[in-house]
Every structure is written in C-alpha cells, then in structure tokens.
Amino acid sequence: MDATALRQLLDDVASGLRPPDEAMARLRRLPFVDLGFARVDHHRVLRQRMGEAVYAPGKSADQCAAIVAELLAEPDGGPVVLTRAEPSQVASALAAAPGGTVTATGALAVVVWRAAPPRVARILVVTAGTADLPVAHECTATLEAHGLRPTVLADCGVAGVHRLLASVDELTDADAVVVVAGMEGALASLVAGITAAPVIAIPVSSGYGAALQGVTALLAMHASCAAGLTVVGIDNGFGAACAIVRLLP
Amino acid sequence: MDATALRQLLDDVASGLRPPDEAMARLRRLPFVDLGFARVDHHRVLRQRMGEAVYAPGKSADQCAAIVAELLAEPDGGPVVLTRAEPSQVASALAAAPGGTVTATGALAVVVWRAAPPRVARILVVTAGTADLPVAHECTATLEAHGLRPTVLADCGVAGVHRLLASVDELTDADAVVVVAGMEGALASLVAGITAAPVIAIPVSSGYGAALQGVTALLAMHASCAAGLTVVGIDNGFGAACAIVRLLP
Amino acid sequence: MDATALRQLLDDVASGLRPPDEAMARLRRLPFVDLGFARVDHHRVLRQRMGEAVYAPGKSADQCAAIVAELLAEPDGGPVVLTRAEPSQVASALAAAPGGTVTATGALAVVVWRAAPPRVARILVVTAGTADLPVAHECTATLEAHGLRPTVLADCGVAGVHRLLASVDELTDADAVVVVAGMEGALASLVAGITAAPVIAIPVSSGYGAALQGVTALLAMHASCAAGLTVVGIDNGFGAACAIVRLLP
Amino acid sequence: MDATALRQLLDDVASGLRPPDEAMARLRRLPFVDLGFARVDHHRVLRQRMGEAVYAPGKSADQCAAIVAELLAEPDGGPVVLTRAEPSQVASALAAAPGGTVTATGALAVVVWRAAPPRVARILVVTAGTADLPVAHECTATLEAHGLRPTVLADCGVAGVHRLLASVDELTDADAVVVVAGMEGALASLVAGITAAPVIAIPVSSGYGAALQGVTALLAMHASCAAGLTVVGIDNGFGAACAIVRLLP
Amino acid sequence: MDATALRQLLDDVASGLRPPDEAMARLRRLPFVDLGFARVDHHRVLRQRMGEAVYAPGKSADQCAAIVAELLAEPDGGPVVLTRAEPSQVASALAAAPGGTVTATGALAVVVWRAAPPRVARILVVTAGTADLPVAHECTATLEAHGLRPTVLADCGVAGVHRLLASVDELTDADAVVVVAGMEGALASLVAGITAAPVIAIPVSSGYGAALQGVTALLAMHASCAAGLTVVGIDNGFGAACAIVRLLP
Amino acid sequence: MDATALRQLLDDVASGLRPPDEAMARLRRLPFVDLGFARVDHHRVLRQRMGEAVYAPGKSADQCAAIVAELLAEPDGGPVVLTRAEPSQVASALAAAPGGTVTATGALAVVVWRAAPPRVARILVVTAGTADLPVAHECTATLEAHGLRPTVLADCGVAGVHRLLASVDELTDADAVVVVAGMEGALASLVAGITAAPVIAIPVSSGYGAALQGVTALLAMHASCAAGLTVVGIDNGFGAACAIVRLLP
Amino acid sequence: MDATALRQLLDDVASGLRPPDEAMARLRRLPFVDLGFARVDHHRVLRQRMGEAVYAPGKSADQCAAIVAELLAEPDGGPVVLTRAEPSQVASALAAAPGGTVTATGALAVVVWRAAPPRVARILVVTAGTADLPVAHECTATLEAHGLRPTVLADCGVAGVHRLLASVDELTDADAVVVVAGMEGALASLVAGITAAPVIAIPVSSGYGAALQGVTALLAMHASCAAGLTVVGIDNGFGAACAIVRLLP
Amino acid sequence: MDATALRQLLDDVASGLRPPDEAMARLRRLPFVDLGFARVDHHRVLRQRMGEAVYAPGKSADQCAAIVAELLAEPDGGPVVLTRAEPSQVASALAAAPGGTVTATGALAVVVWRAAPPRVARILVVTAGTADLPVAHECTATLEAHGLRPTVLADCGVAGVHRLLASVDELTDADAVVVVAGMEGALASLVAGITAAPVIAIPVSSGYGAALQGVTALLAMHASCAAGLTVVGIDNGFGAACAIVRLLP
C-alpha cells in the first residue's frame, strides 16, 4: 500500500464509503501473499525499485517453484531472480515458470524472469582471479535482471599490478565498480584508490594460506586504507548487484 | 526419589522396618537404569515436568532403540522424544517401540511417543525465512509432545517488515513466542520490541555472507537492544520447546 | 497508541470529527518524545509490561538526566531504571529526578524510580562465586523495580557441589531461577537439571584461565546438556530480570 | 598528472621540446610531496573527487600539523579533514592552519578546512541509540566538509520499531541513508527493507552482552537478509561519508 | 560429612536417638558456612587433600579477609591460600589473619597461612623466559603451601635448546614437571619428549607477534605432538600446583 | 642411548678401543631408524616408559604397516599402538604385524601389539554421554596397552546429577580419573570437585548449540572453577591415557 | 616492458618514429595476454626471476590447460608450475602441453614444465611428521622447477628431539631451511635456534587436539621466541619455495 | 661448543688428557651463564651470526641491566640489542652498560651496544602509513646494530598507488625489502608483485574498522596472492631485521 492508497482509504472512511472496522483491518494488511511456508512480498518492487529474489538454499524444489510462480502472478511486478539454485531447483522453477534465463555460477545457477528493460550505465565488475568468476557471474546475472550490462575485467589481482593499471581508463570512467576478490582482498583498496566512482567490494571464499573461507578478505576490506569503499557479505554477488541498483540515479 | 519417598525411607529406618545399611544404599540410588552405554533417567519427568529426550547423533541405531524402549518401560513416565534421528535410527526405534509419531526436520526427524494430553496455551513460532522451517519443526514437534499446539508464522524476516506487522495481534496475544532466525537474527529484537510475552530466540545455522553457521545470529541475539529476550543454542528447536514447557504455569 | 485509540481515531474520521489528513498524520505517530539525541518511548510500559530502562554507558550525565526526567514526566508510566551508571551520571539523574533508589553493582550503579507495587513470586538468583555478585545485583535491582523480591544464593559453584545441593528445596520450589556464573558456567547446567522452573543463565565476564571475558561461559551455557535452559548476554543482569518479568503470569 | 598532462608530455617529446630522459623521469613522478614521514597526495581530489583526510591516531601533533599545512598549500585542493584527533593534535593543527571547523566526536574531534561549497542532496544519518552519536558526528562532519547537510535521526533502534516507522517518509525520500548501529545492528536490515535508496551501514563498537566491540554488528550487517545493504568498518563514520560522496551524481 | 558420619546418622535414626525429620535435614547439610556473599567450604581439605583457596579478583578486601578468617577458624583445616591479591586485599587479610607468608607474583601476591608440613618430592618448575616468572611464582607458592619445595629452572626457551638440554638429568629424575611458557609454548612439547614424569603445562599471557594473550600457547600445547602432556588454563600457576598435589602419591 | 651406554662409549675412547671420530659420530646418533618418510624412535620406551604410538591420519596404509613392523622389530620395545586407523590401515598393519588387538572407536580403530603385563591401578573413565564413548574407547584401549584395566562409567552428564552422585564411592577411591565430555564440558568441574585423585579432562567434539566442535568444552574446562583439573586436546583419548601412564607411580 | 623498452619507446617518440598517441597507448600496456577469464602475466619472469604459477582450485580443467599453454607460448619464459591440480586438471593440462613433470602432493599434484637449469644451493626441507609430506612435496617440486635440489628430512618432530639433533650438521651448513610442521609447530622455533640460515616455516593443516586446521601452528610460529623466523600461509609449500628463490643470490 | 671443540674434547679423552667422567659432564654443558632468572646464551652469535637480544617487557629494570651487562662481558660477543624498553629499563641498562645507542619506537625504545661494523646491502623498509613508523624504527635500529644502513620509504599505502610506483627503481634494485603495514596489509602483496627481492612483511597493530590489532593484516599477508612473500609476527620489527640478517650472504 503506497501513500496514495493510504490517503484513499482514509478518504473512504471520511466519506462513509468504508466502515472504520474495515479500514482498521486494511491498515494491518500490506500486500504479501502467505503460502504457508513463505510470505511472498509483492510490495518490494514499489518499495525498493528492486525485484524480489528467491534464495534457493534451504528451500525444496517445489517451494522454489511455488514462490517464483506467485511472484510472476503479480502483473505489475518487476524482475524475479532465483539465486544459488541447484539443478533440481532450476528444473522445478522453469517447469512452473518457463522462460527464465539461466546463468551458471560454479556448480549453482541464477535464473532470471521478466528482466527489466535495458538502461545505460557503465558498471565494471573486476575480479582478482579466475576463481572469483562464479561470484562475479551471480553479480552480473542480477545486474542484467535489472537491465544493466556490466563489463567484466577478470584476473586483475595485485600480484601483477600492471594488469589492473592497463584498465585505468575504464576504472576512472565507470559509474560504479564491483571488486570481487578472495585471498587477501587487496584489489579493493587499490581500485578504490584509483577511481572516484562508488566501489563495492565482495570478499570471496576462495583462497588458501590463511584465507579462512573469505573472512580474511572481509576483514581486510573493512580495514582498508582507501576511503569510501563499502563491502557486502562473503560471496554475495547478488547483494552487490542490488547495491548498484540502489545507487544508480 | 521425591521428598515423600525420602521421608518414607527414613521413617522405615526409624521404625526398624529397614536396616540402616539398606537405607544408606538407597540414598545413593536415584531412579536411573544403567544400560552400560547410557544411564537412563526415569526421574526426569518428576523432577522437571519434561519427558526424557534422546539426542540421536553419535548413538547407534540399536542404542537409540534400547534407550527409547527402556524409557517407555517406565509405566508412569511422560513423553519420550527422539531428536535429530537419521532414517536408520528412526526405523530401529520404531521397531523396538511402535506407535511413535515422526516429524521431518530437514534430512533428519523427531519421533514422539506417549505425547502428553493437550493443554491450552497460545504459542507462536515465528521464522525469518523458509529455510528456518526444519528448526521450527523440531521445536513444534517437541511442543506437541508436551500437549501444546503452536502456531507457525513462516517467513517474517525484517527485510519486509510489513509481513511481521501483519501479525501484530497474534504477537501481542501470545503466551510465549519462539523466534527462529538465521542470518543476522534481527527478527528476534523486533519481535521482543512488540510483544510483552516471553520471547525465546533460536539462532539458525542457515544464511550466508557472514553468517558463520549461526554464530553471527547467536551473538547478535545476545547483543540485542530488546530487553528480556533469551536465547538457546544454534538450531536448538528442542531446547526452545523445553524452555516453553518450563515457563508455562 | 493502543487498539482502542486506533479505533477511536478511525471513528472520528468516519464521523467527520477529524479530517483524513490529520488522521493520516496521527497514524504515523506513536507516543515517543524526540529529545534530539534520544527518542523516549512512552509506549513501552503498555506494550511490554516493563518500564523503560536507560543504559548509561555512552551517554553524557546530562543526557541521562534528561531522559530519566522525560520518562518520569509521563503520568501513567511504569518503573524507570538507569543501569550501569557512573557516579556523575547517578548524581545528575538524581538532581533532575530526586527519589531514586541506588544499588551498587561493582564500580557502577543501578538507580530505580517509581518502582512497581510488590507482587508475589519466588525468584532465586544463584551465583557461582562471590565475584558474580555485581551482575546479580543489577538483576535484583531491576527485579525490585518491578515489585519482585528475589532471594540471592551466593557462591554455589560446582567445585563444591554440596553447597548447591543444600539449596535443593529452594530450587525445586522456585517460580523462576537466574543463574549468574562466569568461568566455565557449569552451574547453569546443574541447576537446570535439578529444577523444573524456568532457568535463565547470565554468563559473567569474570574468571581466568580461558574465560575470554565471558565468551567461554556464554558458549558453554549454549552447549549445555540441560534441556530448556535459556541464556542472556554477558553480564546482562538487567536483561535476565526483564526476561523474568516477561514470563511471570 | 591527469590524462591531458600525460598527452602534453608526450607531445613535448615528439616536438623535441623535452628530451626522452626527462620524460621518463616525469612518468615515474605523480604529484605528491614527500615529508619524510608522509607522502602527501595532492592528486587525490582530482582522482577521487574527495579531499585528503589525515587520520590522527599514531601521528604526533607536529606530524598532523605539517601534513594539514602541506595539503592546504596546494592552491587548487579540495577539503582537508583531520579525523579522530586528540586535543593536542587539534591544537597543533589549528595553530599551523587556522580557520578549521572543529566537531566533537566523543573524546576526539574532526577538524575541517576549506569545506566544499554547499550542494543539494537529502542524506539521512540514522542512529540506533544515543551512544552511537559520536560515530554519527564523524560522518556528518565529513559530509559537511564536502558541502552536504545531512539530517540526523537519533535513537531509532528496533526495540521500539514505531520510533523508526515515524520517519518512514524521510527514509523513502532520501537520496542516501547511513545507518549507525552497535549491539546487534538490526536497524540496518530494517532500514534497507523500507527504502529504495542506497543504505550504508556503520557497525559501532558500543553495546554489551555479546557485542564484541562491534564485531557482532559488523558480521550481522553482512549476514543481513536485506538486499543491497553495504557496510563500512567498525566506527568508520568517515568512510561512510566518503562512500556517500562517491555515489552522489 | 564423610561415609562414617553418614552411617552414624542412619544408625541414630534406627536406634531412635534421632528423629527422621532431623536426619532428613542433616542429609541436606554438608559442612560449609554461609557468609552471605560466600559459602565457605570446610569440607574441601577432606574431600580433595587440598586446602581451600581464595581467588581475590572481584572480591572486596573485606570479603577476602572474612573468608580467610572463616577458613582458619576451622581447627582441623589445611592450608589456606589467597591468590592474585592486590596490596589492599593482602593488607586486610593479614590484619584479620596475621602470620601469612606473602609471595609476589608480578604486581599481585599469593598469601599462605597454615602451610602443610614438608614432604619429599622432586618437582621442577621450568620457565621459557624471564617474563614467565610471576606465573611460576604463583605455582611455587602454592606448592610450598602444601609442603613441597620445587626447583625453578628459569629461561630455558627452545630458541637456545642447549639451555634446556643442560638440565636433562633434573628433567629425567623429576617426580613431576611444570612447564611455564608464553609465546608459542614449544617448551612444553620438548620437555614432555625428554622426561617420563608427568608434565603439566601452563600457557602464559606474555609474548608478542601473535601470542594473543596466551591463547596461542594454550592451543599449541593442546596440539602438541608429545604424548601425555596435560595443560591448565592461561597463567594458572595455582591450578598447576593443585594438579601436582593431586597426582603425588 | 642411555646414560650407561654413554659412559661406556667414553670409556672406550679413553681406553683406545674406539677412535674419537667414531665416538663423535655415535654421539650424534640416538636410536632411531630412518625409513625415509619416518624416523622411528626406538628410544621412547626407555625415555618415557611409554610405547611408541603411530597416529594413522595422513599416513598411507603401507606407511602405517612399515612403521609398526619396524617398532616391533626392536626386541626390547614396549607396547605399540596404532591410533585412529581406517579399515585399510588396520588391514595393512595386521598383515605386516599379525596379532594386534583391535578396538573400534567410532568409524576408526585402535590396534595394540605387545601389550604390557597387567598392573594394578583403579582408573575411572567417566563420560558425559553415550556419544562420548568412541573417545573413551581410544583412551581405554591405550590404557590396556600399558597393562591397565580401567572402569568406564558412561552417560553421567550433569543434567541428571544423581547419575554421577551414584558413583561417588568409585570417584573418591580412584587412583586417577579421566572425564570425557563434549557440549559444555561441565562434568569435569563436578568430578574434580568430588575426588582428590588426579582428574584429566578430554573435551569432545560432539554436541550442538554452540559446541564449536569441542572448542567450547576445551575452553570451559580451562576456565573451570575446580582446582587442579588438567586438560588434553579435543578428542585426544590417546593423550589422556598417556598422561595417566606418566603419573602412576 | 622493462626499462630498456621504455627508453626505446620514448626515443621513438622523440625521433618521430612513433606518434605520441601510440606511445600513450603503449605506456598503458604491459605484457600480459587477456584470455577473458585470465590475464596471463608474461612479465613475471623478468620482474621476479620466478616463473608463473597456475593455482588450479576454482579453475576448470580447460582454463588450466589454456593458461599453461599460453604461458608456454612465450618463447623466453621461465618455468611454468601448475599447483594443487586434480587429476582432470592434470590430464587437460598435459594434453594441451605435453612434457610436464608430475609430483603427487596427497590427493592433488604439482606439474612442472620448462624447469630451470640446475643450480647449486643447499636447501633443507624438514618435516615434523610423516603427514606433512604432501606439503613438503609441493615445496620440493616448486624448488625443482627453479633448478634446485632440496634435501628432505622427514619426521623430526620435537617429541623426540634427538631425531632432529642427529641432523645438526645439515642444519648448520644449509643455505636455507624450510620447516613444514602442523600441530603446535614447535619444530620451527627449534630449527631457527640451531641454524644461522634463513628459516621459512610452513604451518600445516594436519594435526588434532586443538590444531584448528593449521591456525594454531600459524599463530605459534608467529609467536616464536626464535629470532628471524619467517612464515608463509597454511599448507603453502609453493609459497615457501618461491621465498627461497627470492633470497638465493 | 662448536664442532672443533667437540673434536678436541674427544681427542683429549682418547689421549688420556681428560677422564671420561669430565668429558661426559662437558658434553652436557654448552656456553650459557645462569643468572637465576635468565640463562644468558653466549653461544648465539656463533650459532646464528646474530647478536643476543633482550626483550624488555615482563623483565624488571634490574634484570634488563644484568642481562645486558652479562652479554657485554663476553669478550668476543656480537651486538647486544635491548628492545621495547620503557624509560626506566633504558636508564638502568645504560647505567650498567654505558655507551648504548637509543632509538625511540613510539613510547618505547631500542638500545644497541657494540654494533657490528658497517656492511653493504641495499635494504628498503617501506611503510604503508605514518603510524607504522615506530615498528619500522624497531626494525631499522636492529638492522643498524648488525651494520646495515636501511632506507625508509614512509607512507606508501595502496590508496594512492602512485606514491609506491614512484619508488619502483628502489624496489627492483633492493637486496631485500621489509614492508610494514597495518590495516589491511595490502602493500605487502603489491611490493612482492613488483620486486624479485626477498620481501618480509610485518603486520602492524595500527588501524581501525576491522583491523583487530593487527590480526587482519597478519591473515591478509598470509592469504596474499603474491608468491614468495614471508611474514613475521605483529609489530615484530626486531624479527624482520633478524630475518634480513639471516638471508644476506
């Protein structure tokens, strides 16, 4: 229920079109649908300009399919994104809701339905190594669901800093940059020191030595000496994409 | 041995019905049965108003079955609950003790024998997401073993706070609320800020980003700004149910 | 605003006594007072049956005093509790709001104004050692603010288990028990194994060896083998008291 | 050296105005001044649209003063910000560079010289509690250095969610929101679920129970169920402000 | 109450000398004295062959004095040890109970009253460095309270392994060895590899680099490749001494 | 080489029976056999009164077999123990060295060859739960290799403290006690408070809630309020047995 | 591009042979080849005297093969090392680039192509136990790729210190020593106390008790009392080898 | 005792000049002096080419002075270094041993006596920020004690990467590089990617956000993507200097 509808509701009470009891009941109700195992939020696209995402882990294939179908049943809804889905979850969801676009992210997949129309923005997704690509792909698939066409610069880790410096122009011209880095996560500091654009860092659970499944990169990115760098959770390519959607004008 | 029995014992010594040596031996013995691999506690239902539970992990299927059978052999015992059982443990226990009620909790199961008679209390079990349902089901199955009929409100996470606010009446009318939440666990603080009822939070090991297998939710629930929230261990649906049984009048 | 007031508001719109715009504005307003640095919640006593507490650390003495005064300005409010206050904060608050009752909790203090009328409940606060008393006192002062008169059993740690067993009668007769324990926190498991009452454990930051400022006790209490034990945050005597208030009928 | 200057340099070599050796030397030199103990970066305002900040801890008062003076000596530089300065550092810096604006942030201070001209943007800084205000003030002082005039909403923690909901209009209308929260950090998830604007969360080291000096809030914010939330380091009000400067058009 | 007394009690009931009610009351009582803030355990010396120790931190000077005095009031008691006492606690305790022997352990002290008569055992206390001496002294003072006369070998750290090897004879002849080591704690493994005697390791909170206040040494000692090494808590010289008392014949 | 042999060596040099070069070479050689992948220590039984153990994880089945065979090839050696062996390692070792006694410890096994002759000592191994039995069995098998016949008391966890108190006589009469406990590890404190014997605690990786794979129990045992308790590493039944062997006269 | 090439470039601009625009473009380009998923660094052998290594985990078999082939396509390149490769990755790489030398490192493998010509240096690789050999083999294979012929001393752990002391001559004569140790990592301190050579410690993830997958050894090695010991990441045999290559003259 | 002396000893036995008993005693004795609280190692300079260092924390001023004096009493000894000394320790040491050179390292100091004669090597000490200088100075003072003259490049953090690139020539020409960096420690990776020289990283306890007193930098440096980087403990400038001394030819 947006502000206009709220006003209308109260006008209806004032004009006698609607009894107070009914209005009181309505005020408690915001637009979601309760499937028993999930309360599907049809309001999110209005409230947040983002589509609804279904995080697959922990849900049965049937639950994934039912939630996706319910979301697509809303005629004015935005993009629908199923993330980190196993093959059986992908299959169920596509059976219930044909037409989704599947992007592999390592052993899992992202599926997108009803992608937003294309919009123009220069978004860079920079990875430190090849092993960071599955996370980068979760990010790019989510960006594409929202109509964006990011450019991926893979394998720019700081051990060969000239590989990053070769892309200085793209970095300084970008509207926003996502840095995807495991191990020590140093690439994020370096990129944030080069560009004036918003930089969102994704710590990745890859790496060895003392990478601690991404905790080291997460901590390092937060201890960064580069001002204005922000960070999302470990391996959270979806979240970084949503942050980009939030900050674009 | 309760206080009455202790008094009887000493009266018997005083009256000469029982020699001191025998009494001394009895005082050392409280009612448990030693199976060699387990000391089965027949005293718990008297001492704690709760039945005895058998935690399946780490026990063989035969051990599970033998302990359940021993507990059911006590004629005046209360409910018997087998938790987190694998299929082979469930099968052995049901073969040894037919008539148990099986509830799935993800890949595992809870089995209940000799459930308590129904009693009236308004218990809410609120989950943040669909992936928290297996833990919620361990909780509800244990509550049902004790005669309670909880209501489950699934998928009320704070990212769409209206989904929770839609249930404000149930929350304020509840006799007790269990909040089941992984990820950042924020739902517990929110619920505890809305209701005057006792709120018991279960951190769940689901989630990603920096969820650390439930440690983040556990810490966050303990750092909560909501007064009077209490917390049980990670994924401990059984423990939260027992806490409810303790606090009901 | 409670449900009755909400109904009245809508009735007023329906009857034309109040224009919709004004009602819409009211619906956004719940009863708090914004002091600029704090939004004082006059609604809590209705919503949660608990008074409002002011957590002193991080607030200036003037801020403490102003918040306390604002809370006491509400005529129908409940108890007001200032916790973990330094001497200068206590002095400012008492200057602004005379008549508070001061309880020392180590180097800090709890101050209570407008304590609730006495009510009857058998509450035990059991400590493992003498060094746990400051946390126990934060708990008892908060309980007393709500009209309760807890009994303190100090120094019952498991290294001399007979000291606890001597109080078995009080434990089994209690309506609720708070266990205050640092070091390894084992007392909580033991108490919860003896009594059927609700048991709320407070891990304490005292101790040495590997106590890790209370983290060890907190973890140990959550890994407890005693069913139905619940836990609050480290040193959180105030929170345990609020949990007691929630669960009493 | 920006792209234009680089082009000029190479043109000069091509035209014979500048020998190759000299050009080669220049290519190694970017505009910073080496004070021995610091390499002052005059290039940052061009490269990043942000001024240079001097992080006071670990620097002597004289070092702070010298770096600030050097930065102000650059005629075309942007704002200069000295953060987390102790009184002696503030005094030395103001003696060397009069005219700075001092904002207290708890026991420390932020000093700003040569603030940018005012620009229009609706920035909200929302705090969970009163104790989060020093961090919020580091953020607002830095935003003001860049010409922004943020609005502060203090004490909106989730334990009384109506206090936040009263500000729903400001939240949905904001261009960007900073959430400042210690303890369990749940406010960030809630705000990100309400507004479509970019939300930057600052975990704060205040709190008790299991707050672990801000680590709990940092982890919880990264495990958030709200999509598109980004996070900066613990207590890093300066960093959040710089992130806002980056993302504004 | 020992087994003989228990038998006597029951005999008295049987013979009518003592009514059952009185016996029942006695069975609940074991020999401690409740000072209100402490339950002083007069039974420990019988039960554990060790005296009672008073751990000073968290107790007021008056509480220390009162507990010590109560312990000494028991005529048949064993040694009384006050550990980690600050000067004011030492002074109060000595005023209440003159005649204690004071041993400095860094800034704190151990005080011993009523030391046990000398007994013969070859106890070695080996330290890795000079900075480990305060912990070693807490251990030796406690050993001396129990009549033992340990030999201290200071500064035998593995960086100069010949310094330890020079004492191989003492190590192989010892009845028990305590190893006191901070930093990486490697000395414990080395000693346990040389001697057949029981080796008890005390991790010490000294050290730098990544010593983590003794946590590194504690973990390293538990991961030791030397078979049969046991460990006490960080800096717990008192506990290691008690472990020695337990294991001597 | 023991002290006698060393003396003989030097006597031989003095008498000219052995040239200095040869003696110098011998002094560098102590009795081990280098298999390339392992330096088998034939000296341990003399040096430490314990046999040599082969820790199977990380070794190939062939390596296990070769080391066991080499150890048994020493005619005067003591017991040989292969711990935590997988079935293929057990099979290879028994093929190379028939006659070993196999004890299952969960999915793994302990194999013992050339067990020491029986000796008399009252050793108790007490477990908190049934799931702790595999670790207890690693301990008892190792004790039996050294000629000891421990008594196991299973399932004595503190949630039903009477189950432990029923065995008070065995506890007070024991020469040494091993406590095997996962979860919160509270049983160790309780046992150490009851008996005067040496108590060695083994934290176990079983448990849930916040057990952290045994880390919680390890920390809790080190923060224990019971004096003189010592601890070995997580699940280290072998190490606890060796500690018992060290401390017996 | 090395310094000579840079000079040539500028000379060409000066002489008019090359237009400034082209030079500016070249200056941005350093010698790597962008395969889309990887930026292959042909410059490393010049810049660092080390070959390029391909870290297999997280890369597909095809990606491994393509990167190896690209590296070998550079005519003047140095050794190429594929580390931690699974069998399918080894097979693909060898199919694309025949002639590699395969060394098993546990379940994984190292493959080396175009090994450097032999050079003379006395390098010791010392392991604490047999289970450390896979990590040692990753180190030795990488050393061999650079023309070195290390000597391995296996199973020299401190529990039998004479096994290490037997190799004192090799230790004192070495040009560099790598210590490979899990568990408590004490061997590194001991070796560094014996030899004047550079000592590089590799913590290994093997071990039990409280080894925490190598974190304990890593921390212990950093808290070492031996001066001048340096450490690489957990299990990082490759990194230690590269450190050796860096420090040899 | 070096190898020559050992040979002489055995020759003397062989020739009858020295009885076997005396030789046996000598073999147990290596050259240290036992001061009771310290075993001063006069052998280290021979064994390790490094002087002996005295780590001041935890030692009394008198103990520092006595150890320094004892070390200087050895006529052929090398440099003597007192590290992390407080003013009172410096004063005592200089009173006992005049002529030491004092270098401030923050609030503490390094004192050097009997510095080695100058030797030629190009050593760079690079710091990320000004706040890293105290640690850098501990390193440079120790290097100077061994005759080296390092060059310090301060404030080269990656947030302005051109500040580091300006020193590329020094980096590529260095014989060894020490990187001193707190916060996220990214500078170490970057430097190691540029130079072929040995790079030793010192994590520093400065920083904020999520720096965790240097633990984040330590972990990040170990997770580095730059091959052959080695690391010493947090703030261990002394250790890094010793590592340099070890690796120089």
XYZ file of C-alpha atoms in Angstrom, chain A residues 27-175:
149
model
C -4.199 -0.860 7.731
C -2.786 -4.051 9.149
C -2.531 -5.602 5.691
C 0.234 -4.854 3.317
C 0.487 -6.621 0.018
C 2.018 -10.016 0.533
C 0.700 -13.490 -0.113
C 1.126 -16.126 2.552
C 1.973 -19.512 1.023
C 2.248 -21.109 4.459
C 5.994 -21.678 4.132
C 6.679 -18.207 2.704
C 5.182 -14.737 2.824
C 5.698 -13.507 -0.730
C 6.334 -9.782 -0.802
C 4.601 -8.190 -3.784
C 5.384 -4.789 -2.412
C 9.145 -4.868 -2.769
C 9.407 -3.620 -6.323
C 7.465 -0.476 -5.385
C 9.265 -0.032 -2.117
C 12.774 -0.691 -3.282
C 12.878 -0.456 -7.086
C 14.330 -3.956 -6.982
C 12.636 -7.176 -7.925
C 12.123 -9.945 -5.443
C 14.801 -12.585 -5.182
C 14.388 -16.153 -4.059
C 17.416 -17.533 -2.233
C 17.313 -21.218 -3.072
C 19.431 -22.911 -0.367
C 17.250 -24.481 2.323
C 14.140 -24.452 0.169
C 12.737 -27.524 -1.577
C 12.473 -27.521 -5.339
C 8.714 -27.279 -5.006
C 8.947 -24.316 -2.672
C 11.270 -22.506 -5.104
C 8.849 -23.124 -7.950
C 5.803 -22.009 -5.987
C 7.390 -18.771 -4.828
C 8.634 -17.897 -8.300
C 5.217 -18.628 -9.782
C 3.482 -16.485 -7.168
C 5.824 -13.598 -7.844
C 5.250 -13.814 -11.578
C 1.490 -13.906 -10.984
C 1.618 -10.271 -9.882
C 1.006 -8.444 -13.172
C 2.933 -5.270 -12.387
C 5.876 -6.899 -10.681
C 9.496 -6.377 -11.593
C 12.248 -8.870 -12.274
C 12.279 -12.167 -10.434
C 15.639 -13.728 -9.559
C 16.289 -17.223 -8.212
C 19.811 -17.404 -6.797
C 22.219 -20.236 -5.847
C 19.868 -22.843 -7.220
C 20.789 -26.482 -7.602
C 19.844 -28.228 -10.847
C 16.682 -29.739 -9.354
C 15.564 -26.350 -8.111
C 16.265 -24.803 -11.506
C 14.280 -27.522 -13.236
C 11.270 -27.195 -10.962
C 11.226 -23.452 -11.228
C 11.484 -23.498 -15.013
C 8.728 -26.099 -15.214
C 6.460 -23.895 -13.148
C 7.579 -20.696 -14.817
C 9.008 -21.203 -18.294
C 11.146 -18.605 -19.942
C 13.730 -17.908 -17.281
C 17.319 -17.157 -18.266
C 19.873 -19.413 -16.569
C 23.415 -18.306 -15.684
C 25.853 -20.781 -14.182
C 27.707 -19.648 -11.056
C 30.040 -22.513 -10.346
C 28.006 -25.615 -9.503
C 24.905 -23.499 -8.872
C 22.874 -21.156 -11.066
C 20.969 -17.887 -11.177
C 17.654 -17.819 -13.065
C 16.018 -14.574 -14.133
C 12.469 -13.978 -15.297
C 10.915 -10.774 -16.580
C 14.178 -8.833 -16.793
C 13.865 -5.066 -16.689
C 14.303 -3.112 -19.928
C 17.883 -2.120 -20.715
C 19.247 1.015 -19.128
C 22.544 2.772 -19.656
C 25.224 2.772 -17.010
C 28.910 1.912 -17.097
C 29.285 -0.823 -14.484
C 32.606 -2.635 -14.072
C 32.930 -5.978 -12.332
C 36.628 -6.583 -11.629
C 37.902 -9.902 -10.317
C 41.211 -10.632 -8.671
C 41.468 -14.126 -10.092
C 39.817 -16.657 -12.317
C 38.422 -18.487 -9.298
C 36.360 -15.432 -8.427
C 34.297 -15.710 -11.625
C 31.336 -17.693 -10.211
C 30.675 -14.926 -7.699
C 31.118 -12.321 -10.407
C 28.582 -14.159 -12.526
C 25.989 -14.092 -9.738
C 26.520 -10.360 -9.685
C 26.334 -9.828 -13.439
C 23.248 -12.008 -13.839
C 21.473 -9.969 -11.164
C 22.564 -6.716 -12.782
C 21.252 -7.959 -16.115
C 17.926 -8.773 -14.493
C 17.707 -5.066 -13.736
C 18.564 -4.015 -17.295
C 22.242 -3.325 -16.785
C 25.092 -4.597 -18.978
C 28.221 -4.766 -16.859
C 31.730 -5.247 -18.213
C 33.834 -7.933 -16.541
C 37.584 -7.486 -16.094
C 38.870 -10.842 -14.888
C 42.153 -11.718 -13.150
C 43.481 -8.284 -12.187
C 44.997 -9.268 -8.838
C 47.651 -7.074 -7.304
C 50.477 -9.579 -7.703
C 50.832 -8.180 -11.226
C 49.619 -4.654 -10.749
C 50.189 -3.708 -14.400
C 47.246 -5.939 -15.296
C 44.979 -3.603 -13.381
C 46.710 -0.415 -14.453
C 46.045 -1.378 -18.062
C 42.380 -0.764 -17.315
C 42.771 2.596 -15.607
C 40.608 4.344 -18.162
C 37.683 2.036 -17.669
C 38.048 2.402 -13.918
C 38.047 6.181 -13.939
C 35.149 6.349 -16.395
C 32.886 3.873 -14.598
C 29.632 4.851 -12.931
